[in-house]
mmCIF file of C-alpha atoms and ligand atoms in Angstrom:
data_model
loop_
_atom_site.group_PDB
_atom_site.id
_atom_site.type_symbol
_atom_site.label_atom_id
_atom_site.label_comp_id
_atom_site.label_asym_id
_atom_site.label_seq_id
_atom_site.Cartn_x
_atom_site.Cartn_y
_atom_site.Cartn_z
ATOM 1 C CA UNK A 13 0.000 0.000 0.000
ATOM 2 C CA UNK A 14 1.288 3.462 -0.796
ATOM 3 C CA UNK A 15 2.066 5.656 2.159
ATOM 4 C CA UNK A 16 -0.167 8.541 1.077
ATOM 5 C CA UNK A 17 -3.654 8.577 2.517
ATOM 6 C CA UNK A 18 -6.575 8.161 0.113
ATOM 7 C CA UNK A 19 -8.887 11.121 -0.497
ATOM 8 C CA UNK A 20 -11.836 8.815 -0.076
ATOM 9 C CA UNK A 21 -12.333 6.187 2.599
ATOM 10 C CA UNK A 22 -14.822 4.441 0.333
ATOM 11 C CA UNK A 23 -15.273 4.718 -3.424
ATOM 12 C CA UNK A 24 -18.112 2.887 -5.105
ATOM 13 C CA UNK A 25 -18.527 3.070 -8.850
ATOM 14 C CA UNK A 26 -21.469 1.633 -10.701
ATOM 15 C CA UNK A 27 -22.099 -0.623 -7.731
ATOM 16 C CA UNK A 28 -24.986 -2.891 -8.580
ATOM 17 C CA UNK A 29 -26.893 -5.678 -6.887
ATOM 18 C CA UNK A 30 -29.725 -7.827 -8.105
ATOM 19 C CA UNK A 31 -30.846 -10.499 -5.664
ATOM 20 C CA UNK A 32 -31.691 -13.528 -7.762
ATOM 21 C CA UNK A 33 -35.131 -15.026 -7.477
ATOM 22 C CA UNK A 34 -35.263 -18.115 -5.300
ATOM 23 C CA UNK A 35 -38.221 -20.468 -5.467
ATOM 24 C CA UNK A 36 -41.348 -18.395 -5.871
ATOM 25 C CA UNK A 37 -39.647 -15.125 -4.880
ATOM 26 C CA UNK A 38 -39.049 -12.386 -7.412
ATOM 27 C CA UNK A 39 -35.612 -11.044 -8.246
ATOM 28 C CA UNK A 40 -34.868 -7.658 -6.739
ATOM 29 C CA UNK A 41 -32.717 -4.901 -8.191
ATOM 30 C CA UNK A 42 -31.633 -3.574 -4.811
ATOM 31 C CA UNK A 43 -28.725 -1.324 -5.890
ATOM 32 C CA UNK A 44 -28.866 0.405 -9.238
ATOM 33 C CA UNK A 45 -25.311 1.192 -10.353
ATOM 34 C CA UNK A 46 -24.623 3.641 -7.573
ATOM 35 C CA UNK A 47 -21.643 5.976 -7.426
ATOM 36 C CA UNK A 48 -20.744 7.021 -3.919
ATOM 37 C CA UNK A 49 -17.550 8.458 -2.470
ATOM 38 C CA UNK A 50 -17.048 8.909 1.243
ATOM 39 C CA UNK A 51 -14.438 11.592 2.013
ATOM 40 C CA UNK A 52 -11.703 10.492 4.384
ATOM 41 C CA UNK A 53 -12.281 11.806 7.910
ATOM 42 C CA UNK A 54 -15.997 12.440 7.556
ATOM 43 C CA UNK A 55 -18.994 11.171 9.463
ATOM 44 C CA UNK A 56 -21.083 10.160 6.510
ATOM 45 C CA UNK A 57 -24.775 9.324 6.751
ATOM 46 C CA UNK A 58 -26.498 7.066 4.247
ATOM 47 C CA UNK A 59 -30.127 7.923 4.789
ATOM 48 C CA UNK A 60 -33.086 6.120 3.304
ATOM 49 C CA UNK A 61 -36.362 4.359 4.073
ATOM 50 C CA UNK A 62 -36.617 0.666 4.806
ATOM 51 C CA UNK A 63 -35.815 -1.414 1.774
ATOM 52 C CA UNK A 64 -33.852 1.371 0.051
ATOM 53 C CA UNK A 65 -30.673 -0.695 -0.249
ATOM 54 C CA UNK A 66 -28.607 0.569 2.688
ATOM 55 C CA UNK A 67 -27.730 -2.806 4.174
ATOM 56 C CA UNK A 68 -27.071 -4.206 0.712
ATOM 57 C CA UNK A 69 -24.445 -1.501 0.187
ATOM 58 C CA UNK A 70 -22.844 -2.138 3.585
ATOM 59 C CA UNK A 71 -22.917 -5.892 3.195
ATOM 60 C CA UNK A 72 -21.169 -5.723 -0.182
ATOM 61 C CA UNK A 73 -18.364 -3.731 1.443
ATOM 62 C CA UNK A 74 -18.265 -6.238 4.286
ATOM 63 C CA UNK A 75 -17.929 -9.113 1.832
ATOM 64 C CA UNK A 76 -21.214 -10.646 2.995
ATOM 65 C CA UNK A 77 -23.183 -9.962 -0.184
ATOM 66 C CA UNK A 78 -21.813 -10.577 -3.704
ATOM 67 C CA UNK A 79 -22.281 -7.548 -5.928
ATOM 68 C CA UNK A 80 -23.561 -8.087 -9.439
ATOM 69 C CA UNK A 81 -21.699 -5.147 -10.973
ATOM 70 C CA UNK A 82 -19.377 -2.220 -10.451
ATOM 71 C CA UNK A 83 -16.348 -1.697 -8.302
ATOM 72 C CA UNK A 84 -15.700 -0.687 -4.726
ATOM 73 C CA UNK A 85 -12.585 0.421 -2.940
ATOM 74 C CA UNK A 86 -12.092 0.665 0.790
ATOM 75 C CA UNK A 87 -9.226 2.925 1.849
ATOM 76 C CA UNK A 88 -8.021 2.757 -1.735
ATOM 77 C CA UNK A 89 -8.057 -1.054 -1.819
ATOM 78 C CA UNK A 90 -10.233 -2.785 -4.415
ATOM 79 C CA UNK A 91 -12.524 -5.335 -2.748
ATOM 80 C CA UNK A 92 -12.143 -7.757 -5.709
ATOM 81 C CA UNK A 93 -8.393 -7.461 -6.180
ATOM 82 C CA UNK A 94 -7.435 -7.571 -2.519
ATOM 83 C CA UNK A 95 -10.441 -8.649 -0.455
ATOM 84 C CA UNK A 96 -8.368 -9.491 2.604
ATOM 85 C CA UNK A 97 -6.795 -6.094 3.018
ATOM 86 C CA UNK A 98 -9.953 -4.302 1.934
ATOM 87 C CA UNK A 99 -11.850 -6.038 4.697
ATOM 88 C CA UNK A 100 -9.056 -5.345 7.146
ATOM 89 C CA UNK A 101 -9.552 -1.630 6.507
ATOM 90 C CA UNK A 102 -13.129 -1.593 7.820
ATOM 91 C CA UNK A 103 -14.885 -2.419 11.026
ATOM 92 C CA UNK A 104 -18.557 -3.231 10.657
ATOM 93 C CA UNK A 105 -21.327 -2.954 13.199
ATOM 94 C CA UNK A 106 -24.116 -4.950 11.574
ATOM 95 C CA UNK A 107 -27.801 -4.178 11.862
ATOM 96 C CA UNK A 108 -28.393 -7.239 14.025
ATOM 97 C CA UNK A 109 -26.617 -7.455 17.370
ATOM 98 C CA UNK A 110 -24.879 -10.763 17.910
ATOM 99 C CA UNK A 111 -22.932 -11.258 21.100
ATOM 100 C CA UNK A 112 -22.121 -14.342 23.104
ATOM 101 C CA UNK A 113 -24.452 -14.012 26.062
ATOM 102 C CA UNK A 114 -22.124 -15.694 28.550
ATOM 103 C CA UNK A 115 -18.955 -13.916 27.482
ATOM 104 C CA UNK A 116 -17.919 -10.654 29.095
ATOM 105 C CA UNK A 117 -17.053 -7.577 27.023
ATOM 106 C CA UNK A 118 -13.372 -8.162 27.767
ATOM 107 C CA UNK A 119 -13.594 -11.775 26.564
ATOM 108 C CA UNK A 120 -15.569 -10.840 23.474
ATOM 109 C CA UNK A 121 -12.936 -8.290 22.464
ATOM 110 C CA UNK A 122 -10.194 -10.841 23.096
ATOM 111 C CA UNK A 123 -11.843 -13.443 20.881
ATOM 112 C CA UNK A 124 -12.440 -10.898 18.116
ATOM 113 C CA UNK A 125 -8.826 -9.663 18.262
ATOM 114 C CA UNK A 126 -7.729 -13.291 17.937
ATOM 115 C CA UNK A 127 -9.939 -13.750 14.864
ATOM 116 C CA UNK A 128 -8.266 -10.743 13.253
ATOM 117 C CA UNK A 129 -4.818 -11.974 14.203
ATOM 118 C CA UNK A 130 -4.014 -8.981 16.384
ATOM 119 C CA UNK A 131 -0.972 -9.988 18.481
ATOM 120 C CA UNK A 132 -1.575 -9.956 22.245
ATOM 121 C CA UNK A 133 0.956 -7.163 22.772
ATOM 122 C CA UNK A 134 -0.850 -4.903 20.299
ATOM 123 C CA UNK A 135 -4.340 -5.254 21.696
ATOM 124 C CA UNK A 136 -5.859 -2.229 23.314
ATOM 125 C CA UNK A 137 -8.838 -3.804 25.022
ATOM 126 C CA UNK A 138 -8.940 -1.407 27.961
ATOM 127 C CA UNK A 139 -8.630 1.594 25.695
ATOM 128 C CA UNK A 140 -11.569 0.382 23.648
ATOM 129 C CA UNK A 141 -13.680 -0.405 26.700
ATOM 130 C CA UNK A 142 -12.969 3.063 27.998
ATOM 131 C CA UNK A 143 -13.786 4.655 24.687
ATOM 132 C CA UNK A 144 -17.225 3.040 24.573
ATOM 133 C CA UNK A 145 -17.842 3.647 28.279
ATOM 134 C CA UNK A 146 -17.941 -0.010 29.317
ATOM 135 C CA UNK A 147 -14.965 -0.203 31.635
ATOM 136 C CA UNK A 148 -17.166 -0.859 34.657
ATOM 137 C CA UNK A 149 -18.914 -3.686 32.769
ATOM 138 C CA UNK A 150 -15.710 -5.232 31.436
ATOM 139 C CA UNK A 151 -16.239 -8.504 33.263
ATOM 140 C CA UNK A 152 -20.042 -8.734 33.336
ATOM 141 C CA UNK A 153 -21.956 -11.274 31.274
ATOM 142 C CA UNK A 154 -22.806 -9.493 28.049
ATOM 143 C CA UNK A 155 -26.421 -10.651 28.350
ATOM 144 C CA UNK A 156 -26.788 -8.335 31.342
ATOM 145 C CA UNK A 157 -25.944 -5.242 29.255
ATOM 146 C CA UNK A 158 -28.640 -2.819 28.113
ATOM 147 C CA UNK A 159 -29.408 -2.404 24.414
ATOM 148 C CA UNK A 160 -27.287 0.738 24.266
ATOM 149 C CA UNK A 161 -24.348 -0.952 25.999
ATOM 150 C CA UNK A 162 -24.552 -3.922 23.655
ATOM 151 C CA UNK A 163 -24.454 -1.626 20.661
ATOM 152 C CA UNK A 164 -21.413 0.139 22.131
ATOM 153 C CA UNK A 165 -19.749 -3.191 22.702
ATOM 154 C CA UNK A 166 -20.400 -3.994 19.029
ATOM 155 C CA UNK A 167 -18.583 -0.767 18.147
ATOM 156 C CA UNK A 168 -15.591 -1.797 20.260
ATOM 157 C CA UNK A 169 -15.675 -5.263 18.683
ATOM 158 C CA UNK A 170 -15.618 -3.723 15.199
ATOM 159 C CA UNK A 171 -12.544 -1.673 16.132
ATOM 160 C CA UNK A 172 -10.230 -4.363 17.607
ATOM 161 C CA UNK A 173 -8.027 -4.401 14.487
ATOM 162 C CA UNK A 174 -7.856 -0.580 14.406
ATOM 163 C CA UNK A 175 -9.414 -0.124 10.954
ATOM 164 C CA UNK A 176 -9.394 3.426 9.532
ATOM 165 C CA UNK A 177 -13.080 3.123 8.574
ATOM 166 C CA UNK A 178 -16.026 2.206 10.815
ATOM 167 C CA UNK A 179 -19.407 1.362 9.331
ATOM 168 C CA UNK A 180 -22.549 1.203 11.431
ATOM 169 C CA UNK A 181 -25.743 -0.182 9.942
ATOM 170 C CA UNK A 182 -28.773 1.349 11.700
ATOM 171 C CA UNK A 183 -26.819 1.818 14.915
ATOM 172 C CA UNK A 184 -29.686 3.027 17.045
ATOM 173 C CA UNK A 185 -32.131 0.247 16.205
ATOM 174 C CA UNK A 186 -33.217 -1.075 19.588
ATOM 175 C CA UNK A 187 -31.376 1.632 21.542
ATOM 176 C CA UNK A 188 -33.485 3.838 23.805
ATOM 177 C CA UNK A 189 -33.416 7.504 22.927
ATOM 178 C CA UNK A 190 -31.758 8.387 26.255
ATOM 179 C CA UNK A 191 -29.004 5.871 25.616
ATOM 180 C CA UNK A 192 -28.188 7.010 22.102
ATOM 181 C CA UNK A 193 -26.021 9.843 23.334
ATOM 182 C CA UNK A 194 -23.480 7.401 24.752
ATOM 183 C CA UNK A 195 -23.224 5.703 21.383
ATOM 184 C CA UNK A 196 -22.807 9.029 19.594
ATOM 185 C CA UNK A 197 -20.098 10.041 22.044
ATOM 186 C CA UNK A 198 -18.154 6.885 21.207
ATOM 187 C CA UNK A 199 -18.609 7.456 17.477
ATOM 188 C CA UNK A 200 -17.520 11.081 17.742
ATOM 189 C CA UNK A 201 -14.495 10.139 19.826
ATOM 190 C CA UNK A 202 -13.399 7.653 17.160
ATOM 191 C CA UNK A 203 -13.915 10.231 14.436
ATOM 192 C CA UNK A 204 -11.777 12.693 16.371
ATOM 193 C CA UNK A 205 -9.023 10.096 16.389
ATOM 194 C CA UNK A 206 -9.208 10.099 12.586
ATOM 195 C CA UNK A 207 -11.555 7.192 11.925
ATOM 196 C CA UNK A 208 -13.914 7.766 8.985
ATOM 197 C CA UNK A 209 -17.470 6.868 9.987
ATOM 198 C CA UNK A 210 -20.274 5.672 7.714
ATOM 199 C CA UNK A 211 -23.662 5.083 9.240
ATOM 200 C CA UNK A 212 -26.993 4.163 7.775
ATOM 201 C CA UNK A 213 -30.266 5.278 9.205
ATOM 202 C CA UNK A 214 -33.848 5.909 8.295
ATOM 203 C CA UNK A 215 -34.134 8.732 10.822
ATOM 204 C CA UNK A 216 -33.365 12.173 9.468
ATOM 205 C CA UNK A 217 -32.792 13.497 12.990
ATOM 206 C CA UNK A 218 -30.098 10.955 13.596
ATOM 207 C CA UNK A 219 -28.211 11.841 10.427
ATOM 208 C CA UNK A 220 -28.706 15.485 11.237
ATOM 209 C CA UNK A 221 -27.236 15.241 14.706
ATOM 210 C CA UNK A 222 -24.114 13.364 13.810
ATOM 211 C CA UNK A 223 -23.161 13.535 10.157
ATOM 212 C CA UNK A 224 -21.253 16.161 8.232
ATOM 213 C CA UNK A 225 -22.267 14.727 4.893
ATOM 214 C CA UNK A 226 -25.510 12.968 3.977
ATOM 215 C CA UNK A 227 -26.461 10.871 0.973
ATOM 216 C CA UNK A 228 -30.066 9.877 0.444
ATOM 217 C CA UNK A 229 -30.819 6.510 -1.097
ATOM 218 C CA UNK A 230 -34.227 5.538 -2.389
ATOM 219 C CA UNK A 231 -35.184 2.408 -4.345
ATOM 220 C CA UNK A 232 -31.524 1.525 -4.831
ATOM 221 C CA UNK A 233 -30.548 4.933 -6.224
ATOM 222 C CA UNK A 234 -28.601 7.794 -4.689
ATOM 223 C CA UNK A 235 -30.949 10.764 -5.001
ATOM 224 C CA UNK A 236 -28.905 13.327 -3.083
ATOM 225 C CA UNK A 237 -25.387 13.633 -1.743
ATOM 226 C CA UNK A 238 -24.622 16.886 0.000
ATOM 227 C CA UNK A 239 -22.978 18.450 2.978
ATOM 228 C CA UNK A 240 -25.350 18.508 5.908
ATOM 229 C CA UNK A 241 -25.666 22.272 5.853
ATOM 230 C CA UNK A 242 -26.615 22.302 2.172
ATOM 231 C CA UNK A 243 -29.167 19.581 2.725
ATOM 232 C CA UNK A 244 -30.681 21.278 5.736
ATOM 233 C CA UNK A 245 -30.977 24.541 3.861
ATOM 234 C CA UNK A 246 -33.187 22.664 1.510
ATOM 235 C CA UNK A 247 -35.113 20.986 4.324
ATOM 236 C CA UNK A 248 -35.760 24.076 6.302
ATOM 237 C CA UNK A 249 -38.728 25.081 4.112
ATOM 238 C CA UNK A 250 -42.101 25.080 5.815
ATOM 239 C CA UNK A 251 -45.583 25.842 4.589
ATOM 240 C CA UNK A 252 -48.156 27.692 6.623
ATOM 241 C CA UNK A 253 -51.802 27.608 5.632
ATOM 242 C CA UNK A 254 -53.815 30.572 6.882
ATOM 243 C CA UNK A 255 -57.589 30.573 6.685
ATOM 244 C CA UNK A 256 -59.377 33.915 7.097
ATOM 245 C CA UNK A 257 -62.770 34.649 8.594
ATOM 246 C CA UNK A 258 -63.822 36.444 5.410
ATOM 247 C CA UNK A 259 -63.079 36.066 1.747
ATOM 248 C CA UNK A 260 -60.061 37.988 0.523
ATOM 249 C CA UNK A 261 -59.730 39.482 -2.944
ATOM 250 C CA UNK A 262 -55.981 39.599 -3.238
ATOM 251 C CA UNK A 263 -52.949 38.496 -1.401
ATOM 252 C CA UNK A 264 -52.385 41.256 1.157
ATOM 253 C CA UNK A 265 -49.616 43.680 0.070
ATOM 254 C CA UNK A 266 -48.118 43.433 3.510
ATOM 255 C CA UNK A 267 -46.969 39.922 2.637
ATOM 256 C CA UNK A 268 -45.179 40.847 -0.579
ATOM 257 C CA UNK A 269 -41.832 39.969 0.972
ATOM 258 C CA UNK A 270 -42.955 36.381 1.508
ATOM 259 C CA UNK A 271 -43.597 33.554 -0.861
ATOM 260 C CA UNK A 272 -47.399 33.487 -0.828
ATOM 261 C CA UNK A 273 -49.967 31.662 -2.872
ATOM 262 C CA UNK A 274 -53.717 32.005 -2.799
ATOM 263 C CA UNK A 275 -55.307 28.600 -2.307
ATOM 264 C CA UNK A 276 -58.948 29.703 -2.454
ATOM 265 C CA UNK A 277 -61.091 32.685 -1.448
ATOM 266 C CA UNK A 278 -60.395 32.322 2.244
ATOM 267 C CA UNK A 279 -57.042 30.564 2.348
ATOM 268 C CA UNK A 280 -53.427 31.363 1.524
ATOM 269 C CA UNK A 281 -50.222 29.387 1.769
ATOM 270 C CA UNK A 282 -46.995 30.981 2.970
ATOM 271 C CA UNK A 283 -43.736 29.159 2.231
ATOM 272 C CA UNK A 284 -40.886 30.202 4.452
ATOM 273 C CA UNK A 285 -37.557 29.184 5.918
ATOM 274 C CA UNK A 286 -38.388 28.310 9.484
ATOM 275 C CA UNK A 287 -35.055 29.344 10.944
ATOM 276 C CA UNK A 288 -34.912 32.667 9.106
ATOM 277 C CA UNK A 289 -38.513 33.802 9.371
ATOM 278 C CA UNK A 290 -40.407 35.128 12.330
ATOM 279 C CA UNK A 291 -43.858 33.609 12.356
ATOM 280 C CA UNK A 292 -44.930 36.263 14.827
ATOM 281 C CA UNK A 293 -43.957 38.972 12.364
ATOM 282 C CA UNK A 294 -45.849 37.286 9.526
ATOM 283 C CA UNK A 295 -48.981 36.998 11.616
ATOM 284 C CA UNK A 296 -48.563 40.553 12.859
ATOM 285 C CA UNK A 297 -48.562 41.785 9.263
ATOM 286 C CA UNK A 298 -51.813 39.960 8.622
ATOM 287 C CA UNK A 299 -53.598 41.389 11.619
ATOM 288 C CA UNK A 300 -52.349 44.938 10.974
ATOM 289 C CA UNK A 301 -53.750 44.540 7.451
ATOM 290 C CA UNK A 302 -57.096 44.077 9.213
ATOM 291 C CA UNK A 303 -57.496 40.401 8.359
ATOM 292 C CA UNK A 304 -58.894 38.167 11.029
ATOM 293 C CA UNK A 305 -57.599 34.669 11.081
ATOM 294 C CA UNK A 306 -59.852 31.688 11.616
ATOM 295 C CA UNK A 307 -57.288 28.907 11.467
ATOM 296 C CA UNK A 308 -53.608 28.215 10.939
ATOM 297 C CA UNK A 309 -51.772 25.026 10.182
ATOM 298 C CA UNK A 310 -48.141 24.397 9.349
ATOM 299 C CA UNK A 311 -46.436 21.619 7.486
ATOM 300 C CA UNK A 312 -42.806 20.773 7.811
ATOM 301 C CA UNK A 313 -41.018 19.146 4.944
ATOM 302 C CA UNK A 314 -40.270 15.755 6.444
ATOM 303 C CA UNK A 315 -38.132 12.976 5.138
ATOM 304 C CA UNK A 316 -40.939 11.755 2.970
ATOM 305 C CA UNK A 317 -41.229 15.144 1.252
ATOM 306 C CA UNK A 318 -37.512 15.267 0.756
ATOM 307 C CA UNK A 319 -37.513 11.865 -0.848
ATOM 308 C CA UNK A 320 -40.334 12.976 -3.069
ATOM 309 C CA UNK A 321 -38.640 16.226 -4.005
ATOM 310 C CA UNK A 322 -35.391 14.461 -4.756
ATOM 311 C CA UNK A 323 -36.966 11.674 -6.748
ATOM 312 C CA UNK A 324 -39.078 14.097 -8.745
ATOM 313 C CA UNK A 325 -36.102 16.278 -9.513
ATOM 314 C CA UNK A 326 -33.116 14.001 -9.955
ATOM 315 C CA UNK A 327 -30.770 16.841 -10.808
ATOM 316 C CA UNK A 328 -31.090 18.196 -7.271
HETATM 317 P P1 ADP B 406 -32.371 -1.316 3.763
HETATM 318 O O1 ADP B 406 -31.179 -1.772 4.536
HETATM 319 O O2 ADP B 406 -32.210 0.061 3.179
HETATM 320 O O3 ADP B 406 -33.632 -1.426 4.555
HETATM 321 P P2 ADP B 406 -31.855 -3.676 2.153
HETATM 322 O O4 ADP B 406 -30.522 -3.432 1.516
HETATM 323 O O5 ADP B 406 -31.902 -4.574 3.311
HETATM 324 O O6 ADP B 406 -32.543 -2.271 2.481
HETATM 325 O O7 ADP B 406 -32.853 -4.234 1.045
HETATM 326 C C1 ADP B 406 -32.990 -3.637 -0.230
HETATM 327 C C2 ADP B 406 -33.992 -4.451 -1.029
HETATM 328 O O8 ADP B 406 -33.433 -5.735 -1.327
HETATM 329 C C3 ADP B 406 -35.296 -4.709 -0.298
HETATM 330 O O9 ADP B 406 -36.341 -4.673 -1.234
HETATM 331 C C4 ADP B 406 -35.122 -6.105 0.257
HETATM 332 O O10 ADP B 406 -36.358 -6.741 0.396
HETATM 333 C C5 ADP B 406 -34.264 -6.762 -0.805
HETATM 334 N N1 ADP B 406 -33.392 -7.813 -0.251
HETATM 335 C C6 ADP B 406 -32.492 -7.649 0.755
HETATM 336 N N2 ADP B 406 -31.843 -8.821 1.000
HETATM 337 C C7 ADP B 406 -32.353 -9.719 0.143
HETATM 338 C C8 ADP B 406 -32.090 -11.112 -0.126
HETATM 339 N N3 ADP B 406 -31.167 -11.792 0.572
HETATM 340 N N4 ADP B 406 -32.812 -11.710 -1.103
HETATM 341 C C9 ADP B 406 -33.726 -11.028 -1.805
HETATM 342 N N5 ADP B 406 -34.018 -9.727 -1.634
HETATM 343 C C10 ADP B 406 -33.339 -9.069 -0.665
HETATM 344 MG MG1 MG B 407 -30.972 -2.330 6.502
#
């Protein structure tokens, strides 16, 4: 391997997967020639609804699913040409937790390090346990750990061979909201040490909290791939529907600065950026124009809308 670091921790080109039909099942084109580069050092979120193809992508990188087309490199290493080293460059936390119930965290990490051929003198079990906040549980049966602790132990297990890339598939599935923070802390700490993080999720909030770059996948296609701030700028749009007591002839002049549309004789829709616009000011303008309001409702663009907007307009 050359000594220079790759620009991208992961590079997928034309990556394709069709699951072949078995028995009565239908074949499924789960990944449609996707191109996806994950910049080195980032916390990268692959966001998409259930069935979008997230796990398929991860499992191809992990060597657990055979791709049907395209190429993928991990840390600059082609997964076909050098599968051993490619796999050595990633740690994977799979969607399903699997831990030996009667092994302690310390034992589980020891076994995993053995599997990866990490010499005893180079193991950093305590460091890992500390990093994931499980030092005080180091010798407890793993079956006694909470869902959040188990997930953190899975993170430590994925890191025993010190890979430069960590991939987490739906890391907060089965983790209580209060316990997620501990998992995020561990992920952030690893990222600060230089580990590139890729995580999949179907929760926008989760991607929003943690990731600096977000790609959206839908029906096996990448429909957006942007920095978080660019994506959120797009998401920040809200609609407010205002219904008046009486019919209005025109859109009130007072609202000319806003993006307004007349829906019918008594209703208008205001589109606005929720973090730039004062709702109070908008409503104040309406009442000083002498309009009395009967009803107001707002609609946030949620993940579903974003998917729709991105799938309608593929150039976005
Ligand atoms: P996600 O992780 O985004 O929920 P998956 O990658 O698990 O999505 O699945 C993508 C699509 O491929 C889904 O329609 C799923 O039903 C299908 N699929 C996944 N695994 C298999 C398999 N082993 N055989 C057939 N179809 C599969
Ligand atoms: Mg999945």
